[in-house]
Amino acid sequence: MKWKAQTTFQIHGLNQEKTLNELAKIVTLEKVCRESKTDTIFECPYLKHKKVEKLLKSKGFQIVSMRHEGILWKLQKIATSYGLVLGVAVFFILQLVASQFVVQYEITGVDKQSQVEITSFVKKNFPNKKSAIDTKQIEISLMENFDSISFASCMIKGQTLLVNIKEKLLPNEIYGQFKPIVARSDAKISQINLVSGTLTVKVGDFVRMGDVLVEPFVVDSSGSIKKVEAKAEIMGEVYNLGESQHFSSRVEVSRTGKTIVQNSVLLFGLEIYTFKEENNFKLFETESEDINLIKNLPLPFKLKKTTFFELQEKTIESNFEDVKDEFIEKARQKALQNVENCDKIIEEFYTLRHQSNATFVDYCIVTKEPIGVFEGV
């Protein structure tokens, strides 16, 4: 190992003599070796290597390599390494000190009570140093100072103080404001799976929309009534109905194609001129429209055009048997509009009712589906 601190440069570039002479004026150059017209190796004092490097770069030379040697360079390198080690050591020391304190508070199990309020209470009344924290005392203080807390448990995990809270149940929460389960449609009960509550129906019963299926209470062995949440899965055969009507004789009204027109000129809503064709239609319907006559004048002249369409009545005779399938399908489509899930259809049928010259088709689609909902939903 060399004791003298030296830096060896290997440079590449043209016109090196002028630059080397300029360097020799500010530093001592040793062992200058011209390997070629463009490559030179030389040594300079280690403490001056930055000045040399700066001048070479300013002259546009390429520094192929730069190697340091000597005791001074070794000491500086060691000092730099020790500085890093010292920084790491200081970091771990600070981390070790910080680990002795609680820096985070986690509150769980609260609903009505504010987490911020509980955290502030603990920070204000208890130290944050782990060795000085009495978790049992924190639990007791929380239950004494917060009426809504019935139980509290604390533990330290890492740098976090975990506080688990159990709140007191209020009377409304003990007994509940429970609602009964009611039928959402007319149906025949086909299956019941009761979880809690009291049934008011059984399999095979017919119910109407709004009938109570499960009451939100139970009767215990002593005969006392206790409110509970009504829970049950109730399946029913729902009857979805659709109707169509057929008349063997009906009157149909249609336009003949004949029209007459009546025009009126209005100013500020007042009629100032009228042209009317004579209306001899026995049966008619009208359509009216307002047309602006003048666009560029401020006076609001309007033309009110009324068209009269002549109508005629025809008596249509129809035999139900000829169009029976058509009216059955109409009734079926109306029934399908009430079916939420066609995959659950278990039966379809229709009935006919005759009255005077009318025939009524009642179509029924039976589906199996849940029928229980909470009252008011």
Coordinates of C-alpha atoms in Angstrom, one line a residue:
M1 CA 0.0 0.0 0.0
K2 CA 1.3 3.4 -0.9
W3 CA 1.5 5.9 1.9
K4 CA 1.5 9.0 -0.3
A5 CA -2.0 10.0 -1.4
Q6 CA -2.0 10.0 -5.2
T7 CA -4.7 10.0 -7.9
T8 CA -4.0 8.3 -11.2
F9 CA -5.8 9.7 -14.3
Q10 CA -6.1 8.1 -17.7
I11 CA -7.4 10.6 -20.3
H12 CA -8.4 10.5 -23.9
G13 CA -8.4 13.4 -26.3
L14 CA -6.4 15.6 -28.7
N15 CA -4.0 18.5 -28.1
Q16 CA -3.0 17.2 -24.7
E17 CA 0.3 19.0 -24.4
K18 CA -1.3 22.4 -23.9
T19 CA -3.6 21.1 -21.3
L20 CA -0.9 19.2 -19.4
N21 CA 1.3 22.4 -19.3
E22 CA -1.7 24.3 -17.9
L23 CA -2.2 21.6 -15.3
A24 CA 1.5 21.6 -14.3
K25 CA 1.2 25.3 -13.3
I26 CA -1.5 24.5 -10.6
V27 CA -0.6 21.0 -9.5
T28 CA 2.5 18.7 -9.5
L29 CA 2.2 16.0 -12.2
E30 CA 4.1 12.8 -11.9
K31 CA 4.7 9.7 -14.0
V32 CA 3.3 11.3 -17.2
C33 CA 3.1 8.5 -19.8
R34 CA 1.9 9.1 -23.4
E35 CA 0.5 5.8 -24.6
S36 CA -0.6 7.3 -27.9
K37 CA -1.5 10.7 -29.5
T38 CA -4.9 10.6 -27.8
D39 CA -4.2 8.6 -24.5
T40 CA -2.1 9.7 -21.5
I41 CA -1.7 8.4 -18.0
F42 CA -0.4 10.7 -15.1
E43 CA -0.5 11.1 -11.4
C44 CA -1.3 14.1 -9.2
P45 CA -1.7 14.7 -5.4
Y46 CA -5.0 13.2 -4.1
L47 CA -6.0 16.5 -2.5
K48 CA -5.8 18.3 -5.9
H49 CA -7.7 15.6 -8.0
K50 CA -10.9 17.6 -8.0
K51 CA -9.3 20.6 -9.6
V52 CA -7.6 18.4 -12.2
E53 CA -10.9 16.6 -12.9
K54 CA -12.7 19.9 -13.3
L55 CA -10.1 21.4 -15.7
L56 CA -10.0 18.2 -17.8
K57 CA -13.8 18.2 -18.2
S58 CA -13.8 21.9 -19.1
K59 CA -11.3 21.2 -21.9
G60 CA -13.5 18.4 -23.3
F61 CA -11.2 15.5 -22.4
Q62 CA -12.7 12.1 -21.6
I63 CA -11.6 10.7 -18.3
V64 CA -11.2 7.0 -19.0
S65 CA -10.3 6.1 -15.4
M66 CA -9.5 7.8 -12.1
R67 CA -7.9 5.7 -9.3
H68 CA -7.1 6.9 -5.8
E69 CA -4.3 5.5 -3.6
G70 CA -2.6 6.4 -0.3
I71 CA -3.2 6.5 3.4
L72 CA -5.1 9.8 3.3
W73 CA -7.7 8.4 0.8
K74 CA -8.1 5.2 3.0
L75 CA -8.7 7.3 6.1
Q76 CA -11.3 9.5 4.3
K77 CA -13.1 6.4 3.0
I78 CA -13.1 4.8 6.5
A79 CA -14.4 8.0 8.0
T80 CA -17.2 8.1 5.4
S81 CA -18.1 4.5 6.2
Y82 CA -18.1 5.2 9.9
G83 CA -20.4 8.1 9.4
L84 CA -23.0 5.8 7.8
V85 CA -22.6 3.3 10.6
L86 CA -23.0 6.1 13.1
G87 CA -26.2 7.3 11.3
V88 CA -27.7 3.8 11.4
A89 CA -26.8 3.4 15.0
V90 CA -28.4 6.7 15.9
F91 CA -31.6 5.7 14.0
F92 CA -31.9 2.4 15.9
I93 CA -31.3 4.1 19.2
L94 CA -34.0 6.6 18.5
Q95 CA -36.3 3.8 17.3
L96 CA -35.6 1.9 20.5
V97 CA -36.5 5.0 22.6
A98 CA -39.7 5.6 20.6
S99 CA -40.8 2.0 21.0
Q100 CA -41.1 2.6 24.7
F101 CA -44.1 5.0 24.1
V102 CA -47.6 4.5 22.7
V103 CA -48.1 6.7 19.6
Q104 CA -51.4 5.3 18.3
Y105 CA -54.8 4.6 19.9
E106 CA -57.3 2.2 18.3
I107 CA -60.9 2.1 19.6
T108 CA -63.3 -0.7 18.6
G109 CA -66.8 -1.7 19.4
V110 CA -68.4 1.7 19.7
D111 CA -71.5 2.8 17.9
K112 CA -73.2 5.6 19.9
Q113 CA -70.1 6.8 21.7
S114 CA -67.5 8.9 19.8
Q115 CA -64.1 7.3 19.2
V116 CA -62.5 10.8 19.3
E117 CA -64.0 11.5 22.7
I118 CA -62.7 8.2 24.2
T119 CA -59.2 8.7 22.6
S120 CA -59.0 12.3 24.0
F121 CA -60.0 11.0 27.5
V122 CA -57.3 8.3 27.5
K123 CA -54.6 10.7 26.3
K124 CA -55.5 13.4 28.8
N125 CA -55.7 11.2 31.9
F126 CA -53.0 8.5 31.3
P127 CA -49.3 8.7 30.3
N128 CA -48.1 7.4 26.9
K129 CA -45.0 5.6 28.3
K130 CA -45.6 1.9 28.1
S131 CA -44.0 1.1 31.5
A132 CA -46.3 3.7 33.2
I133 CA -49.6 2.6 31.6
D134 CA -52.0 0.6 33.8
T135 CA -54.4 -1.0 31.4
K136 CA -56.7 -2.1 34.3
Q137 CA -57.0 1.4 35.5
I138 CA -57.9 2.6 32.0
E139 CA -60.7 0.0 31.8
I140 CA -62.2 1.1 35.2
S141 CA -62.0 4.8 34.3
L142 CA -63.8 4.3 31.0
M143 CA -66.7 2.5 32.6
E144 CA -66.9 5.1 35.4
N145 CA -66.8 8.1 33.2
F146 CA -68.9 7.0 30.2
D147 CA -72.5 5.9 31.0
S148 CA -72.9 4.2 27.7
I149 CA -69.9 1.8 28.3
S150 CA -70.7 -1.5 30.1
F151 CA -67.4 -3.2 29.6
A152 CA -63.9 -2.2 28.4
S153 CA -60.7 -4.1 27.8
C154 CA -57.2 -2.7 27.0
M155 CA -54.0 -4.1 25.7
I156 CA -50.7 -2.7 24.2
K157 CA -49.7 -4.1 20.9
G158 CA -46.4 -2.6 19.5
Q159 CA -46.8 1.2 19.8
T160 CA -50.7 1.0 19.7
L161 CA -53.0 1.0 22.6
L162 CA -56.0 -1.2 21.7
V163 CA -59.3 -0.4 23.5
N164 CA -62.3 -2.7 23.0
I165 CA -65.6 -1.3 24.1
K166 CA -69.0 -2.9 24.8
E167 CA -71.9 -0.5 25.0
K168 CA -74.9 -0.8 27.2
L169 CA -78.2 -1.8 25.5
L170 CA -81.0 0.7 25.8
P171 CA -84.6 -0.6 26.4
N172 CA -85.6 -0.1 22.8
E173 CA -82.6 -2.2 21.7
I174 CA -83.4 -5.0 24.3
Y175 CA -87.0 -5.4 23.2
G176 CA -86.7 -4.0 19.7
Q177 CA -89.2 -2.2 17.4
F178 CA -89.8 -5.3 15.4
K179 CA -92.3 -5.6 12.6
P180 CA -94.4 -8.7 11.5
I181 CA -93.9 -10.5 8.2
V182 CA -96.9 -10.0 5.9
A183 CA -97.9 -11.5 2.5
R184 CA -96.9 -9.3 -0.4
S185 CA -99.4 -10.9 -2.7
D186 CA -102.4 -13.3 -2.9
A187 CA -101.0 -16.9 -2.6
K188 CA -101.3 -20.4 -1.3
I189 CA -98.7 -21.3 1.4
S190 CA -96.5 -24.1 0.1
Q191 CA -93.4 -24.1 2.4
I192 CA -92.4 -22.5 5.7
N193 CA -89.0 -22.3 7.3
L194 CA -89.4 -20.5 10.6
V195 CA -86.3 -19.0 12.3
S196 CA -87.8 -16.8 15.0
G197 CA -91.3 -15.4 15.8
T198 CA -94.8 -16.9 15.9
L199 CA -96.5 -18.3 12.8
T200 CA -100.1 -17.3 12.1
V201 CA -100.4 -19.6 9.0
K202 CA -99.7 -23.1 8.0
V203 CA -98.9 -25.0 4.8
G204 CA -101.9 -25.1 2.5
D205 CA -103.5 -21.9 3.8
F206 CA -104.7 -19.3 1.3
V207 CA -103.6 -15.7 2.2
R208 CA -104.4 -12.3 0.7
M209 CA -102.0 -9.4 0.2
G210 CA -101.2 -7.8 3.6
D211 CA -102.2 -10.8 5.8
V212 CA -99.8 -11.3 8.7
L213 CA -97.7 -14.5 8.3
V214 CA -95.3 -14.2 11.3
E215 CA -95.7 -12.2 14.5
P216 CA -92.6 -10.6 16.1
F217 CA -92.9 -12.3 19.5
V218 CA -92.7 -15.6 21.3
V219 CA -94.5 -17.0 24.3
D220 CA -92.1 -18.6 26.8
S221 CA -92.9 -21.5 29.2
S222 CA -94.3 -19.1 31.8
G223 CA -96.8 -17.6 29.4
S224 CA -94.9 -14.3 29.1
I225 CA -94.7 -12.6 25.7
K226 CA -91.3 -11.5 24.6
K227 CA -90.7 -9.5 21.4
V228 CA -88.2 -10.9 18.9
E229 CA -87.3 -10.3 15.3
A230 CA -89.6 -12.1 12.9
K231 CA -87.5 -14.3 10.7
A232 CA -88.8 -16.9 8.3
E233 CA -88.6 -18.1 4.7
I234 CA -92.1 -18.6 3.4
M235 CA -92.8 -19.8 -0.1
G236 CA -96.1 -19.6 -1.8
E237 CA -98.0 -20.4 -5.0
V238 CA -98.8 -16.9 -6.3
Y239 CA -101.7 -16.5 -8.7
N240 CA -100.9 -13.9 -11.4
L241 CA -104.1 -13.0 -13.3
G242 CA -104.7 -11.4 -16.7
E243 CA -108.0 -10.7 -18.5
S244 CA -109.2 -10.0 -22.0
Q245 CA -112.7 -9.2 -23.3
H246 CA -114.4 -10.2 -26.6
F247 CA -117.7 -8.7 -27.8
S248 CA -119.7 -10.6 -30.4
S249 CA -121.1 -7.3 -31.7
R250 CA -119.4 -3.9 -31.3
V251 CA -119.5 -0.5 -32.9
E252 CA -116.3 0.8 -34.5
V253 CA -115.9 4.5 -35.3
S254 CA -113.5 5.6 -38.1
R255 CA -112.8 8.6 -40.3
T256 CA -114.3 8.7 -43.8
G257 CA -111.6 11.0 -45.3
K258 CA -113.9 14.1 -45.7
T259 CA -112.8 17.3 -44.0
I260 CA -113.8 20.9 -43.7
V261 CA -111.7 23.8 -42.4
Q262 CA -112.6 26.9 -40.4
N263 CA -110.1 29.8 -40.0
S264 CA -110.1 32.7 -37.5
V265 CA -107.7 35.6 -37.4
L266 CA -106.9 36.6 -33.8
L267 CA -105.3 39.7 -32.3
F268 CA -104.5 39.7 -28.6
G269 CA -106.8 36.7 -28.3
L270 CA -109.8 38.6 -29.9
E271 CA -111.3 37.2 -33.1
I272 CA -111.2 39.9 -35.9
Y273 CA -111.9 37.8 -39.0
T274 CA -113.6 34.4 -39.5
F275 CA -113.9 32.1 -42.6
K276 CA -116.1 29.1 -42.0
E277 CA -117.2 26.3 -44.3
E278 CA -120.6 24.9 -43.6
N279 CA -120.4 21.8 -41.4
N280 CA -122.9 19.2 -42.5
F281 CA -121.2 16.2 -40.8
K282 CA -123.5 14.3 -38.4
L283 CA -120.5 12.8 -36.6
F284 CA -117.1 14.4 -36.5
E285 CA -113.9 15.1 -34.5
T286 CA -111.7 18.2 -34.6
E287 CA -108.1 19.2 -34.5
S288 CA -106.9 22.8 -34.0
E289 CA -103.6 24.6 -34.4
D290 CA -102.4 28.2 -34.0
I291 CA -100.1 29.8 -36.7
N292 CA -98.2 33.1 -36.3
L293 CA -99.1 35.3 -39.3
I294 CA -96.5 38.1 -39.0
K295 CA -93.0 37.5 -37.7
N296 CA -91.4 41.0 -37.9
L297 CA -94.2 43.1 -36.5
P298 CA -94.8 43.5 -32.8
L299 CA -98.6 42.9 -33.2
P300 CA -99.4 39.3 -32.4
F301 CA -101.6 38.3 -35.3
K302 CA -102.4 34.6 -35.2
L303 CA -104.4 32.3 -37.4
K304 CA -106.5 29.6 -35.6
K305 CA -107.1 26.7 -38.0
T306 CA -109.7 24.2 -37.1
T307 CA -110.1 21.0 -39.1
F308 CA -113.3 18.9 -38.9
F309 CA -113.0 15.2 -39.8
E310 CA -116.2 13.3 -40.7
L311 CA -116.7 10.0 -38.8
Q312 CA -118.7 7.0 -39.5
E313 CA -119.9 4.1 -37.3
K314 CA -119.7 0.5 -38.3
T315 CA -121.2 -2.5 -36.5
I316 CA -118.6 -5.3 -36.3
E317 CA -119.9 -8.9 -35.9
S318 CA -117.4 -11.4 -34.5
N319 CA -117.6 -15.1 -33.5
F320 CA -115.6 -15.8 -30.3
E321 CA -114.7 -19.3 -31.5
D322 CA -113.0 -17.8 -34.6
V323 CA -110.7 -15.6 -32.5
K324 CA -110.6 -17.6 -29.3
D325 CA -106.8 -18.3 -29.4
E326 CA -106.0 -14.6 -30.0
F327 CA -107.9 -13.5 -26.9
I328 CA -106.5 -16.3 -24.7
E329 CA -103.0 -15.1 -25.7
K330 CA -103.9 -11.5 -24.9
A331 CA -105.0 -12.5 -21.4
R332 CA -101.8 -14.6 -21.0
Q333 CA -99.6 -11.7 -21.9
K334 CA -101.3 -9.5 -19.3
A335 CA -100.8 -12.2 -16.7
L336 CA -97.1 -12.5 -17.6
Q337 CA -96.6 -8.8 -16.8
N338 CA -97.1 -9.7 -13.1
V339 CA -94.7 -12.6 -13.1
E340 CA -91.3 -11.5 -11.8
N341 CA -89.4 -14.7 -12.6
C342 CA -90.8 -16.9 -15.5
D343 CA -88.4 -19.8 -14.5
K344 CA -90.6 -20.4 -11.4
I345 CA -93.9 -21.0 -13.3
I346 CA -95.5 -24.2 -12.1
E347 CA -98.9 -24.1 -13.7
E348 CA -101.0 -22.2 -16.3
F349 CA -104.8 -22.3 -16.9
Y350 CA -107.7 -20.1 -18.1
T351 CA -111.5 -19.8 -17.6
L352 CA -114.2 -18.3 -19.8
R353 CA -117.2 -16.2 -18.6
H354 CA -120.1 -15.3 -20.8
Q355 CA -122.3 -12.3 -20.2
S356 CA -124.8 -10.9 -22.7
N357 CA -122.8 -10.4 -25.9
A358 CA -119.4 -10.4 -24.1
T359 CA -117.0 -13.2 -23.4
F360 CA -114.3 -12.7 -20.6
V361 CA -111.1 -14.7 -20.7
D362 CA -109.4 -15.0 -17.2
Y363 CA -105.9 -16.4 -17.5
C364 CA -103.9 -17.5 -14.4
I365 CA -100.2 -18.2 -14.2
V366 CA -99.2 -19.9 -10.9
T367 CA -95.6 -19.3 -9.7
K368 CA -93.7 -20.4 -6.7
E369 CA -91.8 -17.6 -5.0
P370 CA -91.0 -16.0 -1.6
I371 CA -94.1 -14.1 -0.4
G372 CA -93.1 -12.7 3.0
V373 CA -92.1 -9.1 3.5
F374 CA -91.9 -6.8 6.6
E375 CA -95.0 -4.7 7.2
G376 CA -94.8 -1.3 5.6
V377 CA -92.1 -2.4 3.1

